[in-house]
Amino acid sequence: MSERVRRILVVDDEDQLRRLLRIGLEAHGFAVIEATTMREGIARCADSNPDLVILDLGLPDRDGCHLIDEVRAWSRVPILVLSVRSAEKDKVDALDRGGSDYVSKPFSMAELLARVRALLRDRPRESDEISVYKVGSVELDLPRRRVTIAGRVLKLSRKEFDLLHFLLAHAGRVVTHKQLLREIWGRVHESDTQYLRVYVAQLREKLGDDPARPRFIANEPGIGYRFIEPE
Amino acid sequence: MKTDSWHLRPGFRPIARFTEALAVGSAAIALSEVLGDVLSAGNLALLLMLAVVFTGLRHGFAPALTTSIVCAVGMSFFHAPPRFSLLVANYEDFVTLGYFVLASFLTGSLAARFHQRYAKSRVLADRNERLFEVSKRLTGAVSDDLLVSVGQAIGDALRAECRLFVANSRGTLEPIDPNARELDPKDLADAGWCFTRVADDPNLGARAGSWVFLRLDGHDGPLGVMGVRWPAGAGALDSDQRVLLLALREIAAVALDRRRLAEQIRESQMTSERERLRTALLSSVSHDLRTPLAGIIGAASALAGLEGALPEPARKELLATVLSEAERLDRFVANLLDMTRIEAGGPEPNPSWCDLRDIIADALRGLSRVLADRELEVDVDAGFPMLYLDGFLLERVIANLLDNAAKYSAQGTPISISARREGQTGVLRVIDRGRGIPTDQRASVFTLFHRTKERDRRIAGTGLGLAICRGLTEALRGSIEIQTGPGGHGTCVEVRLPLEHSSTEVSAA
């Protein structure tokens, strides 16, 4: 990680929330740029070149999703979406358009900071540049197609291996059902979430994960899964 | 209705009546000619008189007179000397003939009057019978179905087609019978015009085959319109039919009035139920919003004002209070939203494939602080299938049940949640080791704002939780029930969910 201070653009129309985010983020060594409307957000994004954007989906001028569309046309900056609970469709929509991750309001600062850090971590552009993934006690060796957990080798089917590979490549970040299905089963099966549920259940069993209190694969209700990064 | 009994032939045309009168007279003369040698002249006259009375009874005065003239002529021709001539030679015979004509005139008119009375009373009896038939239907008429049958009964009674229209809240007319064929726009316009016009003067002279509309006036003003159409070829209305029509209109108006009153009663009942809920909601909101807010404001103000003086453990405790109370507030708001959706007719489930274990994990995640000091046992059968349902709704049910379990059992006691498959049903149980719920309260705990009665303490419940659980479970087409926990201790809440769409299998991926 470089020495320079990372800049985070906060696009939110609520003063309280912007102030809270400024305090929380600045306390952890980030510089904060603020915008209150979508228009302003797009402008700041262009002229300040932030390292990360935190975007509230409930903006007054236009739906925050339009900001994602606009910004994604010319930038790969990570976008962290804020949205109220029970607006899962909006979140999925935002993630499908190029949002990088989401946090439900009300959120805890620790949760938000964990997402911010995961998104800012330097990672290679293309996942195939990397050959060995190691997240916590789980290690996936791509060339040898081998998975170990705390040194113990796991026997995984091809689909299970692909699933774990994709999750590890995005460790700490949410991946939507659609992304996983498209990546592993192909575009035709984009909405067959039943496959996914079954394979995730099998993978968890092999990893020795307790779905009710997951250590590895967390369910993001209505959205997808997240491979948990240890603190 | 025995209208075709031989007494009354309302459908007879005048020519037929007179033809019959002539025929009866001729037959009587012929008979008297045959019996002329056997019977005396007086008896022959009586025989002819009988024919006159018969015609009078059947067809009234004018035909009776016709028969009597035929008979008088026949008598003078056949019986009074000189025979086979209309001349009457004998003075006695002339007087007899005169008496006969006079007597037959009188009896004929008497018979005719009797005939009239009888016909009249038949009409009256018939009308009463029809009215009775319609009013019998009316006694039960409140719902639209019954009103449809009242409409049909009116149509039957009038031997015509009948449609009832009722004015809705916007003042436009709607047919009572949704299946009835639509009227022509022109007829509909007529009906509408009939409803709005000030003076009610039904045009009963309308031609058969087209609609006649009558406004139906209730106690407080016009309620609707009755449309009647006689089949083409029916004659003009006579006064009896007119009376019947107007009487039926009154009945139809009463029927609509009753419907309106029933609606008013239902509405006022709903309003009072809403009022009750609103009051309960207000008191719940004011209590359940204020309690956590008091905690938050108190703790935050202490932190703000006494920061320097507070020892570290106290500071941490106050911060923990702020957090846990804020989360409680958040849960309460979520419940209020759920309740609003249930009250608005139930949430529209948005099903997808879910793993119950994921759903339980989501519920636990939101309650981590509430369940912090609990030993929690999660036991989902290995063979429990993937569920095809709205995972969010089920998560809200489980979260509320766990929250309740924590609220109504002593700190530190274990809570367990288990799931089994029983045939085509998924059975989910949340069990605590609390005091349990008395058998007589197990049904009522699911009603909104109900709290189990506790003499000594008031538990920080909202009275929303179980009502929400029931509403959401029903939206998931499942059922929910309170049972006694294992070993007769504590509470077991059992949620049963249909599994017909769910499966353990997955087709080749």
XYZ file of C-alpha atoms in Angstrom:
740
model
C 0.000 0.000 0.000
C 1.378 3.414 -0.910
C 2.018 6.155 1.622
C -0.342 8.710 0.110
C -3.632 9.383 1.822
C -6.551 7.577 0.169
C -9.384 9.858 -0.852
C -12.982 8.791 -0.459
C -15.881 10.565 -2.130
C -19.082 10.447 -0.085
C -22.239 11.096 -2.126
C -25.152 11.491 0.273
C -27.866 14.083 0.736
C -28.220 13.574 4.484
C -26.008 15.920 6.500
C -25.998 13.644 9.543
C -24.775 10.662 7.603
C -22.107 12.653 5.734
C -20.824 14.049 9.017
C -20.760 10.577 10.580
C -18.884 9.147 7.594
C -16.417 12.051 7.611
C -15.637 11.547 11.305
C -15.358 7.768 10.978
C -13.269 7.771 7.826
C -10.977 10.632 8.821
C -10.320 8.949 12.149
C -8.978 6.006 10.161
C -6.699 8.102 8.053
C -8.785 8.678 4.930
C -9.408 12.016 3.263
C -13.090 12.712 2.620
C -14.648 14.598 -0.279
C -18.381 15.312 -0.027
C -21.131 15.638 -2.584
C -24.851 16.011 -1.927
C -26.390 15.321 -5.335
C -25.815 12.888 -8.151
C -24.725 15.688 -10.471
C -22.199 16.960 -7.954
C -21.060 13.409 -7.264
C -20.278 12.780 -10.915
C -18.414 16.105 -11.141
C -16.304 15.386 -8.018
C -15.619 11.905 -9.303
C -14.227 13.403 -12.503
C -12.205 16.265 -11.032
C -10.964 14.793 -7.723
C -10.181 11.279 -8.928
C -11.096 9.557 -5.615
C -9.833 6.107 -4.639
C -13.320 5.017 -3.613
C -16.887 6.295 -3.839
C -19.475 5.776 -1.118
C -22.860 6.288 -2.757
C -26.246 6.544 -1.073
C -28.875 5.105 -3.425
C -31.597 7.395 -2.103
C -30.406 10.623 -3.697
C -32.940 13.386 -4.239
C -32.176 14.431 -7.824
C -32.001 11.059 -9.523
C -31.572 7.483 -8.541
C -27.984 6.825 -7.483
C -27.825 4.005 -10.019
C -27.446 6.622 -12.750
C -24.245 7.778 -11.103
C -22.897 4.234 -11.348
C -23.793 4.113 -15.052
C -22.128 7.475 -15.702
C -18.982 6.809 -13.704
C -18.551 3.260 -15.013
C -18.407 4.659 -18.534
C -14.928 5.999 -17.839
C -13.718 4.767 -14.445
C -13.115 1.546 -12.532
C -13.104 3.281 -9.138
C -14.659 1.010 -6.488
C -18.195 2.125 -5.595
C -19.617 1.170 -2.212
C -23.403 1.443 -2.190
C -25.442 2.471 0.858
C -29.077 1.475 0.940
C -31.829 0.779 3.430
C -32.660 -2.764 4.375
C -35.578 -4.301 2.455
C -34.463 -2.556 -0.743
C -32.610 -5.665 -1.953
C -33.744 -5.254 -5.549
C -32.125 -1.808 -5.676
C -28.893 -3.184 -4.262
C -28.766 -6.062 -6.711
C -29.481 -3.604 -9.501
C -26.694 -1.297 -8.321
C -24.242 -4.207 -8.075
C -25.207 -5.483 -11.530
C -24.558 -2.045 -12.990
C -21.044 -2.008 -11.619
C -21.349 -1.192 -7.934
C -18.571 -2.968 -6.059
C -20.195 -3.763 -2.715
C -22.959 -2.569 -0.430
C -23.740 -1.769 3.195
C -27.285 -1.693 4.554
C -28.398 1.303 6.566
C -28.311 1.434 9.536
C -24.770 0.114 9.558
C -22.007 -0.097 12.123
C -18.837 1.867 11.458
C -16.750 -1.286 11.837
C -18.725 -2.991 9.081
C -18.382 -0.003 6.781
C -14.638 0.273 7.375
C -14.162 -3.446 6.704
C -15.878 -3.024 3.309
C -13.847 0.083 2.514
C -10.576 -1.694 3.307
C -11.502 -4.754 1.288
C -12.303 -2.563 -1.710
C -9.127 -0.495 -1.411
C -6.794 -3.452 -1.066
C -4.490 -3.657 -4.021
C -5.465 -6.552 -6.169
C -4.492 -7.594 -9.674
C -6.767 -6.507 -12.471
C -7.228 -10.002 -13.883
C -7.738 -12.874 -11.522
C -5.617 -15.224 -13.664
C -2.478 -13.240 -12.877
C -2.661 -14.797 -9.468
C -2.122 -18.508 -9.000
C -2.472 -19.100 -5.282
C -5.185 -17.557 -3.127
C -4.856 -17.599 0.608
C -7.633 -16.242 2.787
C -7.400 -17.143 6.452
C -6.822 -20.865 6.722
C -8.137 -21.607 3.211
C -5.623 -21.909 0.394
C -6.433 -22.476 -3.263
C -3.681 -23.399 -5.679
C -4.958 -22.699 -9.173
C -2.340 -24.438 -11.351
C -2.465 -27.604 -9.247
C -6.228 -27.286 -8.703
C -5.732 -28.034 -5.050
C -7.558 -26.668 -2.017
C -6.317 -26.994 1.533
C -7.839 -25.865 4.771
C -5.350 -25.475 7.594
C -3.021 -27.710 5.574
C -5.605 -30.486 5.067
C -6.387 -31.232 1.428
C -10.051 -31.026 0.365
C -11.571 -33.076 -2.428
C -13.770 -30.723 -4.421
C -15.769 -31.310 -7.563
C -15.009 -29.108 -10.560
C -17.963 -26.804 -9.930
C -17.196 -26.563 -6.224
C -13.622 -25.649 -7.046
C -14.723 -22.961 -9.525
C -17.179 -21.609 -6.980
C -14.536 -21.363 -4.259
C -12.077 -19.847 -6.726
C -14.507 -17.066 -7.647
C -15.391 -16.386 -4.016
C -11.729 -16.258 -2.956
C -10.842 -14.007 -5.875
C -13.394 -11.562 -4.454
C -12.716 -12.274 -0.769
C -14.271 -9.720 1.547
C -16.532 -8.473 -1.232
C -20.054 -9.435 -2.090
C -20.634 -11.460 -5.238
C -24.187 -11.602 -6.531
C -26.035 -14.803 -7.359
C -26.125 -13.664 -10.961
C -22.364 -13.108 -11.136
C -21.653 -16.559 -9.707
C -24.172 -18.343 -11.913
C -22.976 -16.531 -15.017
C -19.334 -17.210 -14.231
C -19.647 -20.886 -13.321
C -22.779 -22.198 -15.043
C -23.021 -19.784 -17.933
C -25.425 -17.046 -18.956
C -28.293 -19.484 -19.567
C -28.420 -20.427 -15.900
C -28.250 -16.853 -14.656
C -31.417 -17.202 -12.568
C -31.144 -20.841 -11.419
C -30.310 -19.972 -7.839
C -31.236 -23.477 -6.738
C -27.964 -24.849 -8.215
C -26.062 -22.262 -6.319
C -27.764 -22.986 -3.000
C -27.038 -26.667 -3.316
C -23.393 -26.222 -4.327
C -22.769 -23.615 -1.658
C -24.275 -25.985 0.923
C -21.957 -28.782 -0.307
C -18.919 -26.509 -0.317
C -19.666 -25.298 3.168
C -19.970 -28.857 4.376
C -16.573 -29.737 2.907
C -15.041 -26.607 4.430
C -16.583 -27.583 7.757
C -18.498 -24.328 7.866
C -21.581 -23.923 10.056
C -24.117 -22.148 7.843
C -25.956 -20.786 10.886
C -22.707 -19.179 12.079
C -20.500 -19.054 9.029
C -16.739 -18.604 9.300
C -16.058 -18.766 5.552
C -19.031 -18.226 3.296
C -21.580 -15.686 4.506
C -24.991 -15.394 2.917
C -25.994 -11.902 1.824
C -29.771 -12.284 1.925
C -31.424 -11.654 -1.402
C -28.124 -10.621 -2.991
C -25.400 -13.229 -2.989
C -22.448 -14.481 -0.961
C -19.323 -13.081 0.585
C -16.175 -14.963 1.473
C -15.351 -13.755 4.960
C -11.916 -12.279 5.462
C -10.570 -12.758 8.950
C -9.936 -9.507 10.818
C -100.250 -20.224 -10.692
C -103.261 -21.869 -12.193
C -104.202 -19.205 -14.663
C -105.227 -21.748 -17.235
C -108.043 -23.247 -15.154
C -111.227 -23.299 -17.223
C -112.783 -20.390 -15.360
C -110.555 -17.746 -16.678
C -109.355 -17.277 -20.200
C -107.743 -13.874 -20.161
C -106.017 -14.516 -23.445
C -109.282 -15.092 -25.394
C -109.862 -12.747 -28.249
C -113.301 -11.056 -28.486
C -114.180 -12.916 -31.716
C -113.442 -16.243 -30.053
C -115.655 -15.272 -27.113
C -118.592 -14.445 -29.347
C -118.024 -17.481 -31.536
C -118.124 -19.608 -28.444
C -121.224 -17.766 -27.205
C -122.960 -18.479 -30.522
C -121.801 -22.085 -30.506
C -122.991 -22.668 -26.938
C -126.381 -21.090 -27.769
C -126.741 -23.203 -30.943
C -125.734 -26.375 -29.101
C -128.315 -25.638 -26.400
C -131.011 -25.122 -29.066
C -129.996 -28.335 -30.806
C -130.128 -30.233 -27.504
C -133.512 -28.743 -26.672
C -134.757 -29.820 -30.131
C -133.581 -33.384 -29.446
C -135.078 -33.404 -25.927
C -138.185 -31.405 -27.021
C -140.433 -34.440 -26.875
C -139.254 -35.576 -23.437
C -139.046 -32.317 -21.502
C -141.723 -29.779 -20.797
C -141.423 -26.274 -22.227
C -140.418 -24.872 -18.815
C -137.558 -27.355 -18.464
C -136.405 -26.591 -21.985
C -136.292 -22.889 -21.074
C -134.178 -23.774 -18.031
C -131.810 -25.785 -20.213
C -131.318 -22.765 -22.452
C -130.912 -20.580 -19.361
C -128.090 -22.913 -18.277
C -126.277 -22.196 -21.548
C -126.589 -18.441 -20.923
C -125.198 -18.795 -17.364
C -122.357 -20.967 -18.668
C -121.314 -18.366 -21.230
C -121.684 -15.579 -18.701
C -119.383 -17.365 -16.276
C -116.864 -18.025 -18.938
C -116.813 -14.835 -20.926
C -118.768 -12.111 -19.202
C -121.817 -10.077 -19.968
C -121.799 -9.370 -23.730
C -121.222 -13.004 -24.802
C -123.937 -14.080 -22.305
C -126.331 -11.649 -23.922
C -125.394 -13.078 -27.326
C -126.150 -16.598 -26.141
C -129.466 -15.456 -24.660
C -130.490 -13.832 -27.950
C -129.513 -16.980 -29.872
C -131.577 -19.018 -27.420
C -134.567 -16.663 -27.601
C -134.495 -16.746 -31.394
C -134.085 -20.533 -31.351
C -136.974 -20.889 -28.908
C -139.324 -18.831 -31.047
C -138.160 -20.687 -34.168
C -138.268 -24.250 -32.925
C -140.572 -24.372 -29.969
C -143.108 -21.538 -30.025
C -145.929 -22.196 -32.514
C -145.963 -21.613 -35.356
C -142.827 -23.726 -35.386
C -140.015 -23.049 -37.841
C -140.986 -19.431 -37.933
C -139.818 -16.489 -35.917
C -143.405 -15.424 -35.431
C -144.941 -16.084 -32.068
C -148.670 -16.683 -32.334
C -149.451 -17.502 -28.761
C -149.683 -14.658 -26.276
C -148.531 -17.042 -23.508
C -145.481 -18.042 -25.543
C -144.691 -14.429 -26.200
C -144.697 -13.711 -22.468
C -142.576 -16.805 -21.768
C -140.075 -15.667 -24.358
C -140.094 -12.192 -22.848
C -139.478 -13.635 -19.373
C -136.740 -15.834 -20.738
C -134.940 -12.925 -22.345
C -135.299 -10.862 -19.196
C -134.246 -13.701 -16.890
C -131.309 -14.683 -19.096
C -130.317 -11.024 -19.244
C -130.287 -10.851 -15.451
C -128.585 -14.196 -14.801
C -126.118 -13.496 -17.583
C -125.182 -10.190 -16.035
C -124.949 -11.822 -12.592
C -122.785 -14.572 -13.956
C -120.704 -11.994 -15.771
C -120.240 -10.028 -12.577
C -119.238 -13.199 -10.806
C -116.865 -13.916 -13.645
C -115.347 -10.463 -13.256
C -114.963 -10.773 -9.510
C -113.440 -14.146 -9.885
C -111.032 -13.012 -12.539
C -110.148 -10.025 -10.421
C -109.504 -12.156 -7.354
C -107.387 -14.524 -9.430
C -105.308 -11.590 -10.583
C -105.006 -10.357 -7.045
C -104.069 -13.788 -5.729
C -101.589 -14.141 -8.545
C -100.055 -10.776 -7.850
C -99.848 -11.510 -4.151
C -98.247 -14.814 -4.848
C -95.623 -13.160 -7.039
C -95.006 -10.410 -4.524
C -94.681 -13.015 -1.809
C -92.220 -14.937 -3.929
C -90.076 -11.821 -4.358
C -90.290 -10.702 -0.746
C -89.345 -14.203 0.374
C -86.074 -13.803 -1.529
C -85.697 -10.353 -0.095
C -85.668 -11.464 3.549
C -82.195 -12.843 3.141
C -80.967 -10.315 0.619
C -77.902 -8.436 1.756
C -75.083 -9.653 -0.355
C -75.006 -9.047 -4.068
C -75.730 -12.713 -4.789
C -79.071 -12.471 -3.073
C -79.825 -9.199 -4.779
C -79.205 -10.931 -8.085
C -81.816 -13.497 -7.147
C -84.239 -10.754 -6.067
C -83.779 -9.239 -9.508
C -84.511 -12.576 -11.123
C -87.589 -13.081 -8.938
C -88.877 -9.664 -9.983
C -88.320 -10.583 -13.606
C -90.223 -13.848 -13.096
C -93.049 -12.042 -11.345
C -93.416 -9.566 -14.200
C -92.852 -12.201 -16.909
C -90.173 -9.861 -18.149
C -86.438 -9.319 -18.012
C -85.340 -7.355 -14.980
C -81.997 -5.718 -14.162
C -81.107 -3.975 -10.953
C -78.491 -1.267 -10.866
C -77.002 0.217 -7.765
C -75.312 3.580 -7.520
C -71.709 3.309 -6.307
C -69.857 5.875 -4.222
C -69.009 7.887 -7.344
C -72.683 8.126 -8.199
C -72.479 5.944 -11.304
C -74.716 2.944 -11.797
C -73.345 -0.570 -11.592
C -75.266 -3.721 -12.460
C -75.958 -5.956 -9.465
C -75.432 -9.047 -11.546
C -71.913 -8.891 -12.963
C -72.676 -11.744 -15.369
C -75.640 -10.064 -16.986
C -75.232 -9.014 -20.564
C -74.296 -5.352 -20.879
C -76.999 -2.947 -21.841
C -76.732 -0.838 -24.957
C -75.030 2.487 -24.306
C -78.301 4.184 -25.130
C -80.195 2.114 -22.569
C -77.458 2.736 -20.016
C -77.800 6.432 -20.665
C -81.554 6.101 -20.141
C -80.949 4.314 -16.860
C -78.542 7.029 -15.772
C -81.000 9.700 -16.751
C -83.763 7.961 -14.813
C -81.489 7.907 -11.757
C -80.620 11.579 -11.833
C -83.874 13.166 -12.871
C -85.771 15.030 -10.183
C -89.372 13.906 -10.716
C -89.836 10.180 -10.897
C -92.401 9.523 -13.543
C -91.763 6.178 -15.149
C -92.904 5.997 -18.718
C -94.926 2.823 -18.364
C -96.517 3.242 -21.756
C -93.231 2.261 -23.366
C -93.411 -0.295 -26.134
C -92.759 -3.918 -25.362
C -89.260 -4.996 -26.310
C -87.537 -1.890 -24.993
C -86.330 -1.099 -21.484
C -88.404 0.768 -18.937
C -86.409 2.222 -16.060
C -87.732 2.996 -12.614
C -85.729 4.767 -9.967
C -85.343 2.938 -6.659
C -85.619 5.349 -3.770
C -84.281 4.364 -0.375
C -84.831 6.003 2.946
C -82.212 8.676 2.325
C -82.593 9.236 -1.371
C -82.171 7.376 -4.634
C -80.144 4.164 -4.450
C -80.404 2.671 -7.872
C -82.490 1.889 -10.886
C -84.621 -1.063 -11.887
C -84.825 -1.825 -15.571
C -87.667 -3.965 -16.947
C -88.166 -5.205 -20.468
C -91.202 -7.183 -21.576
C -90.701 -9.568 -24.424
C -91.657 -8.256 -27.850
C -95.315 -8.997 -28.510
C -96.517 -8.491 -24.950
C -99.467 -6.112 -24.802
C -99.567 -2.757 -23.088
C -99.577 -2.806 -19.292
C -102.996 -2.969 -17.692
C -103.664 -1.364 -14.364
C -103.033 -4.594 -12.442
C -99.646 -5.100 -14.000
C -98.885 -1.494 -13.294
C -99.742 -1.943 -9.620
C -97.625 -5.079 -9.500
C -94.716 -3.296 -11.136
C -94.858 -0.422 -8.682
C -95.117 -2.818 -5.719
C -92.093 -4.722 -6.976
C -90.224 -1.490 -7.346
C -90.851 -0.799 -3.669
C -89.493 -4.228 -2.802
C -86.394 -3.702 -4.917
C -85.871 -0.341 -3.231
C -86.140 -1.983 0.184
C -83.618 -4.589 -0.933
C -81.132 -1.915 -1.974
C -81.776 -0.004 1.222
C -80.999 -3.088 3.249
C -77.814 -3.616 1.311
C -76.796 -0.023 1.969
C -77.523 -0.366 5.684
C -75.560 -3.616 5.893
C -72.646 -1.880 4.220
C -72.872 1.017 6.635
C -72.832 -1.359 9.587
C -69.848 -3.224 8.204
C -68.031 0.019 7.591
C -68.680 1.349 11.040
C -67.493 -1.939 12.519
C -64.316 -1.697 10.494
C -63.855 1.889 11.510
C -64.167 1.054 15.177
C -61.744 -1.849 14.772
C -59.324 0.500 13.023
C -59.804 3.024 15.797
C -58.992 0.373 18.385
C -55.851 -0.622 16.491
C -54.821 2.963 16.036
C -55.140 3.666 19.739
C -53.200 0.514 20.576
C -50.594 1.391 17.975
C -50.202 4.902 19.319
C -49.742 3.715 22.872
C -47.335 1.036 21.681
C -45.389 3.463 19.544
C -45.155 6.049 22.265
C -43.956 3.442 24.747
C -41.733 1.408 22.485
C -40.129 4.365 20.804
C -39.608 6.266 23.997
C -38.072 3.495 26.054
C -35.048 2.959 23.805
C -34.852 6.676 23.060
C -34.699 7.406 26.778
C -31.810 4.962 27.053
C -29.990 6.464 24.100
C -30.487 10.084 25.126
C -29.561 9.327 28.725
C -26.404 7.427 27.843
C -25.325 9.846 25.121
C -25.872 12.905 27.324
C -23.888 11.270 30.108
C -21.072 10.600 27.657
C -21.201 14.148 26.329
C -21.419 15.891 29.699
C -19.359 13.750 32.008
C -16.700 12.455 29.696
C -13.776 13.522 31.810
C -15.293 12.162 35.006
C -16.345 8.767 33.662
C -14.156 5.772 34.310
C -13.428 3.654 31.223
C -15.740 0.726 32.105
C -18.674 3.115 32.669
C -18.008 4.820 29.364
C -18.000 1.483 27.567
C -21.203 0.452 29.263
C -22.937 3.660 28.242
C -21.787 3.201 24.654
C -23.059 -0.371 24.693
C -26.419 0.947 25.940
C -26.613 3.443 23.105
C -25.900 0.713 20.572
C -28.234 -1.941 21.929
C -31.088 0.517 22.435
C -30.620 1.901 18.941
C -30.738 -1.629 17.551
C -33.907 -2.266 19.522
C -35.395 0.843 18.003
C -34.357 -0.383 14.585
C -36.052 -3.747 15.162
C -39.188 -1.992 16.327
C -39.308 0.164 13.222
C -38.781 -2.935 11.060
C -41.704 -4.584 12.849
C -43.895 -1.546 12.360
C -43.142 -1.652 8.658
C -43.929 -5.369 8.520
C -47.168 -4.786 10.379
C -48.154 -2.034 7.990
C -47.566 -4.381 5.075
C -49.605 -7.134 6.721
C -52.420 -4.728 7.555
C -52.398 -3.523 3.975
C -53.439 -6.983 2.847
C -50.316 -9.032 3.412
C -46.928 -8.761 1.773
C -46.562 -10.131 -1.727
C -44.086 -12.998 -1.280
C -41.144 -12.950 -3.635
C -40.010 -16.583 -3.614
C -36.592 -17.908 -4.553
C -34.499 -20.889 -3.540
C -33.256 -20.511 0.024
C -31.198 -22.498 2.448
C -32.919 -22.451 5.832
C -29.513 -22.380 7.537
C -28.714 -19.123 5.732
C -32.012 -17.659 6.830
C -31.347 -18.620 10.446
C -27.871 -17.095 10.181
C -29.352 -13.833 8.892
C -31.821 -13.751 11.773
C -29.045 -14.412 14.287
C -26.829 -11.720 12.800
C -29.381 -9.030 13.601
C -29.829 -10.317 17.154
C -26.222 -10.908 18.137
C -26.418 -8.442 21.024
C -29.792 -9.729 22.256
C -28.592 -13.331 22.221
C -25.065 -12.560 23.424
C -25.381 -14.365 26.763
C -27.477 -17.258 25.448
C -26.491 -20.755 24.640
C -28.095 -21.164 21.256
C -28.685 -24.567 19.756
C -29.330 -24.677 16.023
C -30.373 -28.066 14.745
C -31.426 -28.340 11.116
C -31.891 -31.901 9.843
C -29.241 -32.944 7.353
C -32.006 -33.921 4.930
C -33.877 -30.653 5.250
C -34.622 -29.505 1.704
C -33.899 -26.223 0.007
C -36.943 -24.017 0.401
C -38.680 -22.199 -2.381
C -40.114 -19.206 -0.570
C -39.527 -15.571 0.318
C -36.477 -15.845 2.567
C -36.907 -12.310 3.892
C -40.349 -13.037 5.260
C -39.162 -16.226 6.932
C -36.142 -14.403 8.337
C -38.479 -11.840 9.918
C -40.539 -14.667 11.450
C -37.484 -16.421 12.892
C -35.944 -13.165 14.141
C -39.163 -12.237 15.939
C -39.487 -15.703 17.477
C -35.882 -15.616 18.720
C -36.319 -12.087 20.024
C -39.462 -13.197 21.877
C -37.721 -16.292 23.222
C -34.967 -14.071 24.617
C -37.458 -11.594 26.053
C -39.643 -14.117 27.824
C -37.040 -16.396 29.339
C -34.467 -15.743 32.017
C -31.023 -14.487 30.999
C -28.515 -17.235 30.471
C -31.073 -19.960 29.789
C -30.630 -21.757 26.478
C -32.740 -21.194 23.367
C -32.993 -23.718 20.601
C -34.146 -23.637 17.030
C -34.712 -26.810 15.067
C -36.061 -27.856 11.687
C -37.365 -31.238 10.534
C -39.006 -32.474 7.435
C -42.329 -34.242 7.993
C -43.562 -35.466 4.637
C -44.571 -32.435 2.611
C -44.195 -30.087 5.561
C -41.178 -28.334 6.993
C -41.522 -28.036 10.765
C -39.574 -25.305 12.468
C -39.488 -24.992 16.253
C -38.158 -22.219 18.444
C -37.948 -23.316 22.076
C -37.150 -21.346 25.201
C -37.024 -22.294 28.885
C -39.189 -19.457 30.085
C -42.478 -19.517 31.960
C -44.442 -20.691 28.972
C -47.779 -19.367 27.807
C -50.981 -20.555 29.546
C -53.112 -22.777 27.312
C -56.035 -20.342 27.311
C -53.861 -17.528 25.970
C -52.165 -19.475 23.205
C -54.552 -18.382 20.512
C -54.886 -14.764 21.593
C -51.147 -14.068 21.725
C -51.223 -13.821 17.952
C -53.590 -10.876 17.986
C -52.121 -7.464 17.528
C -50.900 -5.681 20.675
C -51.625 -8.633 22.891
C -49.203 -9.206 25.719
C -49.248 -12.124 28.075
C -50.591 -10.991 31.396
C -47.910 -10.539 33.968
C -48.930 -9.305 37.356
C -45.587 -8.218 38.638
C -43.663 -6.910 35.690
C -44.107 -5.433 32.310
C -41.883 -7.026 29.722
C -40.491 -4.746 27.075
C -42.598 -6.237 24.336
C -44.426 -4.408 21.618
C -47.335 -6.775 21.103
C -46.354 -6.803 17.464
C -43.977 -9.746 17.255
C -46.321 -12.726 17.190
C -48.968 -10.915 15.167
C -46.267 -10.276 12.576
C -45.123 -13.896 12.757
C -48.630 -15.082 12.062
C -49.207 -12.578 9.247
C -45.925 -13.418 7.543
C -46.317 -17.174 8.043
C -49.719 -16.972 6.423
C -48.222 -15.032 3.537
C -45.822 -17.991 3.186
C -48.884 -20.300 3.184
C -47.776 -21.849 6.458
C -49.206 -21.998 9.958
C -47.941 -21.120 13.411
C -48.853 -22.503 16.816
C -47.813 -22.224 20.449
C -47.005 -25.437 22.287
C -45.522 -26.408 25.594
C -41.764 -26.808 25.513
C -40.161 -30.239 25.915
C -40.577 -31.740 29.368
C -43.479 -29.386 30.075
C -41.255 -26.335 30.468
C -41.030 -23.162 28.491
C -42.579 -22.269 25.183
C -42.283 -23.991 21.857
C -43.440 -22.054 18.827
C -44.009 -24.328 15.884
C -44.035 -22.990 12.323
C -45.216 -25.367 9.612
C -44.342 -24.585 6.024
C -45.527 -26.352 2.868
C -42.691 -28.017 0.962
C -44.343 -28.950 -2.319
C -42.053 -26.699 -4.341
C -38.962 -27.414 -2.310
C -36.589 -30.243 -2.933
C -33.338 -31.845 -1.895
C -32.543 -32.770 -5.462
C -30.905 -30.597 -8.002
C -31.032 -31.503 -11.645
C -27.742 -31.850 -13.493
C -26.068 -28.501 -13.381
